[in-house]
mmCIF file of C-alpha atoms in Angstrom:
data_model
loop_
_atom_site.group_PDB
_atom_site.id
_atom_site.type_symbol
_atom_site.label_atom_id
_atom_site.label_comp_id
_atom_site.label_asym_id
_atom_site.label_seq_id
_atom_site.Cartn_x
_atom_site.Cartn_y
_atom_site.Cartn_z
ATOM 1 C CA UNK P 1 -137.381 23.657 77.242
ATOM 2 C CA UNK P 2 -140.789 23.109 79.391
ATOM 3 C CA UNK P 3 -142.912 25.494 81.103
ATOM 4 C CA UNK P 4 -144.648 24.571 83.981
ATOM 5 C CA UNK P 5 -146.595 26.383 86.877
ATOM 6 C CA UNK P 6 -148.020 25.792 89.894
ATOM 7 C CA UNK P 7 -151.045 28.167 88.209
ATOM 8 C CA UNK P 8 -151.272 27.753 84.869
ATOM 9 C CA UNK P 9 -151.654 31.860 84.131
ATOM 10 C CA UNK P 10 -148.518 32.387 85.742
ATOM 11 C CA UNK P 11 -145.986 31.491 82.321
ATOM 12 C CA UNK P 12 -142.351 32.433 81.770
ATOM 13 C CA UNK P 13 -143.120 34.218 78.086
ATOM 14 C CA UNK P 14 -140.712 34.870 75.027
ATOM 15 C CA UNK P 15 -140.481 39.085 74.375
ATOM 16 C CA UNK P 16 -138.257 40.846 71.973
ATOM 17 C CA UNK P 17 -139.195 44.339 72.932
ATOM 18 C CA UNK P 18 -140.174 45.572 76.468
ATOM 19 C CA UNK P 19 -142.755 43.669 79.012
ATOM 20 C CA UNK P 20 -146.817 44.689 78.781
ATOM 21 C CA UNK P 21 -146.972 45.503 81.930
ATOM 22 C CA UNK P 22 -145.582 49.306 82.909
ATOM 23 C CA UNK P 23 -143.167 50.168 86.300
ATOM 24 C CA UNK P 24 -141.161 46.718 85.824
ATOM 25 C CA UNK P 25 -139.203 44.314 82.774
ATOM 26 C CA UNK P 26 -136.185 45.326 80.526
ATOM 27 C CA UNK P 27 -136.400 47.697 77.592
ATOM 28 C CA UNK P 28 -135.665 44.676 75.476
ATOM 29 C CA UNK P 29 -133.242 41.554 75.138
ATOM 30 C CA UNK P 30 -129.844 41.793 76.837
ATOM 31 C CA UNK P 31 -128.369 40.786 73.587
ATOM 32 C CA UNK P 32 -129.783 39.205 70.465
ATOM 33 C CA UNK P 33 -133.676 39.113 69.202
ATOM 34 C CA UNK P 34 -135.501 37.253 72.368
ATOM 35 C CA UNK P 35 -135.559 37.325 75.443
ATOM 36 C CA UNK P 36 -138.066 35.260 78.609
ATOM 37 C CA UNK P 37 -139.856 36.747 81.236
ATOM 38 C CA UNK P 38 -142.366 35.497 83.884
ATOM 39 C CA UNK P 39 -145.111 37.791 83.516
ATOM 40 C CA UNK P 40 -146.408 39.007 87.265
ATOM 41 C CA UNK P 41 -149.941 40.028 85.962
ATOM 42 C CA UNK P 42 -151.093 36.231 85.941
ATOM 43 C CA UNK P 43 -151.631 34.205 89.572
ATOM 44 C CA UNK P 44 -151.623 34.959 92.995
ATOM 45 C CA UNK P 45 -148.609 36.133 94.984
ATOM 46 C CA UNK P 46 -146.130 32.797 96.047
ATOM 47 C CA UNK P 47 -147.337 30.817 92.858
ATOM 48 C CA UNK P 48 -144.291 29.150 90.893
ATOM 49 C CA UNK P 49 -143.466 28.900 87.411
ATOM 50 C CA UNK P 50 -140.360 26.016 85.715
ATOM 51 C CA UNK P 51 -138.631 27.408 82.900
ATOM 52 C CA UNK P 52 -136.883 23.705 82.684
ATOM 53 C CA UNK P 53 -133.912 23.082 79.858
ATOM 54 C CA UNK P 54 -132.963 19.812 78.769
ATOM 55 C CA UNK P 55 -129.928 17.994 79.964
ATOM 56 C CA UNK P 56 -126.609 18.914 79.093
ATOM 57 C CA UNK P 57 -123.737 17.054 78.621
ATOM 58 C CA UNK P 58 -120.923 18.062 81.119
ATOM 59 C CA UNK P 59 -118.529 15.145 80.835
ATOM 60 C CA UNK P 60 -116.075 17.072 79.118
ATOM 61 C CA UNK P 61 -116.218 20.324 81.593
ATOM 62 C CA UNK P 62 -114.181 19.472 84.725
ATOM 63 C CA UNK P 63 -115.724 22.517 86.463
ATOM 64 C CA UNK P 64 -119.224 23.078 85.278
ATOM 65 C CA UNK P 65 -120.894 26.606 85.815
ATOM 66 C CA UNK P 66 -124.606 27.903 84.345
ATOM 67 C CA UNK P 67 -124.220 31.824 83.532
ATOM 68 C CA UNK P 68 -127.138 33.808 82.503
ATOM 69 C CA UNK P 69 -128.514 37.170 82.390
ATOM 70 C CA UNK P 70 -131.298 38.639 84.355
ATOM 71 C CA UNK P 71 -133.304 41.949 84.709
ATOM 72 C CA UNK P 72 -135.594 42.074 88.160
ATOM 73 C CA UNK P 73 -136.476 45.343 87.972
ATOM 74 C CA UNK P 74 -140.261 46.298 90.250
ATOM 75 C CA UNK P 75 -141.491 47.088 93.116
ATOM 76 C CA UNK P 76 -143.105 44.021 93.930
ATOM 77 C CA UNK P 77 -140.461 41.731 91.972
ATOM 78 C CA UNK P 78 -140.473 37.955 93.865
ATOM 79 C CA UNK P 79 -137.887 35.566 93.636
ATOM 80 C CA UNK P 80 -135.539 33.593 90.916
ATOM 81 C CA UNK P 81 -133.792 30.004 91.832
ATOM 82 C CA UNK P 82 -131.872 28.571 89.878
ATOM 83 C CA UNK P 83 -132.238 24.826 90.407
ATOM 84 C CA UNK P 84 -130.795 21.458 89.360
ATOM 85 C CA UNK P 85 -131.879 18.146 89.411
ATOM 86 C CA UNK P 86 -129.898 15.852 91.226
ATOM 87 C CA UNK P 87 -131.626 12.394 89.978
ATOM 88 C CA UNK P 88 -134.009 12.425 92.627
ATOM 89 C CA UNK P 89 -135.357 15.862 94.012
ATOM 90 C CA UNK P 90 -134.689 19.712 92.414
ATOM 91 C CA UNK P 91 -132.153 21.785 94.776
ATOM 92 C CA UNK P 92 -131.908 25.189 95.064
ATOM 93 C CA UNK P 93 -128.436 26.185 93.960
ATOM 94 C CA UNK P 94 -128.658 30.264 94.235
ATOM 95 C CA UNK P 95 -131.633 32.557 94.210
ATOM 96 C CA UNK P 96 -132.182 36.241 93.788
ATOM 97 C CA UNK P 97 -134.462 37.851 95.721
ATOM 98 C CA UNK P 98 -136.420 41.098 95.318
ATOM 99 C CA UNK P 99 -135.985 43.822 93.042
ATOM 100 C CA UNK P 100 -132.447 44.124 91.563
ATOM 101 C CA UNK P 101 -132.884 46.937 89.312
ATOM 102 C CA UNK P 102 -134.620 50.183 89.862
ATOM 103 C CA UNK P 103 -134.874 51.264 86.229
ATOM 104 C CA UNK P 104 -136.369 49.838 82.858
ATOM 105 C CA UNK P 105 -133.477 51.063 81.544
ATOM 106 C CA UNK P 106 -130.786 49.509 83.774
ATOM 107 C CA UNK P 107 -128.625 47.509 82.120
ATOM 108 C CA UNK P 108 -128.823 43.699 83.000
ATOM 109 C CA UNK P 109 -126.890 41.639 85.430
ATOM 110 C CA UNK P 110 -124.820 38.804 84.745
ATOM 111 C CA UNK P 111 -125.020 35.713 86.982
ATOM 112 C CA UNK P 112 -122.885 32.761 87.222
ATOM 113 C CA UNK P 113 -123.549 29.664 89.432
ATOM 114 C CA UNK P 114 -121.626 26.804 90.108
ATOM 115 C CA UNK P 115 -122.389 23.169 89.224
ATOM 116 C CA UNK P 116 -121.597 19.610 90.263
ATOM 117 C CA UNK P 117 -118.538 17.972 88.033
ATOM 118 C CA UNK P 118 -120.612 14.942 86.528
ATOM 119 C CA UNK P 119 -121.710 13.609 83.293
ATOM 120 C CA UNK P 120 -124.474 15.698 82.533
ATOM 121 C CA UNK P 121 -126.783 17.788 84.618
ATOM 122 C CA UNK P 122 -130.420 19.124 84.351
ATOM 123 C CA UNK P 123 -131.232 22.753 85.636
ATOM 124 C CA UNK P 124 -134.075 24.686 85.567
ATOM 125 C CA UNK P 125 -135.289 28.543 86.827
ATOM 126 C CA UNK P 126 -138.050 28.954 89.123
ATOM 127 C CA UNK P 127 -139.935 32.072 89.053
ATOM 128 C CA UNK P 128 -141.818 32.861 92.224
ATOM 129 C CA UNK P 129 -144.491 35.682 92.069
ATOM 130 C CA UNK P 130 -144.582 38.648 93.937
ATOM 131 C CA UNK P 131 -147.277 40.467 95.273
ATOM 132 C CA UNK P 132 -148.432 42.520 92.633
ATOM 133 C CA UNK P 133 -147.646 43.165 88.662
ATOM 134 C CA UNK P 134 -144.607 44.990 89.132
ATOM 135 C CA UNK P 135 -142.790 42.027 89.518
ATOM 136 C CA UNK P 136 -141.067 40.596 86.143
ATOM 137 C CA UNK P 137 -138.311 38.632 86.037
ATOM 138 C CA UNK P 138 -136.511 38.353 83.133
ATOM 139 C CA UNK P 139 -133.721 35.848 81.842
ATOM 140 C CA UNK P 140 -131.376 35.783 78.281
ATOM 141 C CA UNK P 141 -128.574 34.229 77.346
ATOM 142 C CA UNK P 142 -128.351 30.842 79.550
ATOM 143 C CA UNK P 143 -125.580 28.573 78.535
ATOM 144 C CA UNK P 144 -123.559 25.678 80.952
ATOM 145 C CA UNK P 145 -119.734 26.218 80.103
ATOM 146 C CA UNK P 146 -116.713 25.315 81.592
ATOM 147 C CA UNK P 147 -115.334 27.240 84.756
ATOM 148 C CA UNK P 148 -112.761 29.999 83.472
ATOM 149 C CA UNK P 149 -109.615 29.435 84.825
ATOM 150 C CA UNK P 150 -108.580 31.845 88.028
ATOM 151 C CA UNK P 151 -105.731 34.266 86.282
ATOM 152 C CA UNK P 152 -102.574 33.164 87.654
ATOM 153 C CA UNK P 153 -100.963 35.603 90.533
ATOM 154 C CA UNK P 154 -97.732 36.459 89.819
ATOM 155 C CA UNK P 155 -95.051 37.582 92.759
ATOM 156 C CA UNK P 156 -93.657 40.608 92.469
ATOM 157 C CA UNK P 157 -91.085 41.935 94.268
ATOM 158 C CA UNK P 158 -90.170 45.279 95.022
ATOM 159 C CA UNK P 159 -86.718 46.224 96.642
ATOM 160 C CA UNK P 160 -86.058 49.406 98.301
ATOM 161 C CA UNK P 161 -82.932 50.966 98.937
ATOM 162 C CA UNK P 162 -83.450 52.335 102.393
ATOM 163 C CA UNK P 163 -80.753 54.801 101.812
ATOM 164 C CA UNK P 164 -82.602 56.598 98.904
ATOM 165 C CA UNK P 165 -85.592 57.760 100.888
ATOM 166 C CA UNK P 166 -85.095 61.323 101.737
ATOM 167 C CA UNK P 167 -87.442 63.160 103.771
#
C-alpha cells in the first residue's frame, strides 16, 4: 500500500496496542496483531492523508463490495472516505464523519461499501484531520469480496379459522 499526505507529519501508522495519544484510538487491533491509524497529533486541522491499496482483481465478483473495520473514537475526530479510482479522478464512495465511538473501549464498527462490477478496481482511505489530537481514526481488516447474497424471503401463510376465536 502507499501513504501519502497533503502534510507529510500527518501519516496513517501501523499499531498493535493502543494509540500514543490519550482521550481517542482503540485499545488495540479489532482482530489479529496490527492494526492502522492516522495519528491526529501531526498537521493542521483539514490536512489529508492516502492510505492507497493496490488494485484488485474483481473480474470474478459480479457484485463487488470493500468491508473494513474502523474505530473513530475523540472529540475532535475528522473525517474517513473511502475512495476509488475510476481511471481518471478518485470519487468519494462513503465517508464517516465525526466521532463514532465515545469510548477507547468500544468495540469497533464494521463497514461495508459498495463497488462498481468491473475488472479490477483501485480504492483507497482518506483520512482528514480534525481540529485537535483527539481525533484518530483507525482501520483493520480491509478486504474487496463478493456481495453476500440477500437471504431468500420465504411466504408464509397463516390461515385462521374465524370460528375458533373466542372472546
Amino acid at each position: 500500500n502507499t501513504n501519502v499526505a497533503t502534510n507529510p507529519s500527518l501519516k496513517w501508522l501501523p499499531e498493535d496496542l493502543t494509540t500514543p495519544s490519550s482521550s481517542t484510538g482503540p485499545l488495540g487491533p479489532q482482530d489479529g496483531l496490527k492494526y492502522v491509524f492516522l495519528e491526529s497529533s501531526f498537521g493542521s486541522a483539514g490536512n489529508s492523508a492516502y492510505l492507497e491499496f493496490p488494485e484488485f482483481n474483481t473480474s470474478s465478483l459480479s457484485a463487488p463490495q470493500v468491508k473494513f473495520y474502523y474505530h473513530m473514537y475523540g472529540a475532535t475526530t475528522g473525517k474517513l472516505i473511502v475512495e476509488r479510482f475510476n481511471g481518471t479522478n478518485w470519487v468519494g464512495m462513503d465517508s464517516l464523519i465525526g466521532q463514532q465511538q465515545t469510548l477507547t473501549g468500544d468495540a469497533w464498527l464494521e463497514k461495508t461499501v459498495s463497488l462498481p462490477a468491473s475488472a479490477s478496481v483501485k480504492i483507497r482511505f482518506r483520512g482528514v484531520k480534525g481540529t485537535s489530537f483527539t481525533g484518530d481514526i483507525s482501520i483493520d481488516n480491509v478486504r474487496v469480496q463478493q456481495t453476500p447474497p440477500t437471504p431468500a424471503t420465504s411466504n408464509v401463510t397463516f390461515n385462521v379459522d374465524m370460528n375458533q376465536v373466542t372472546q
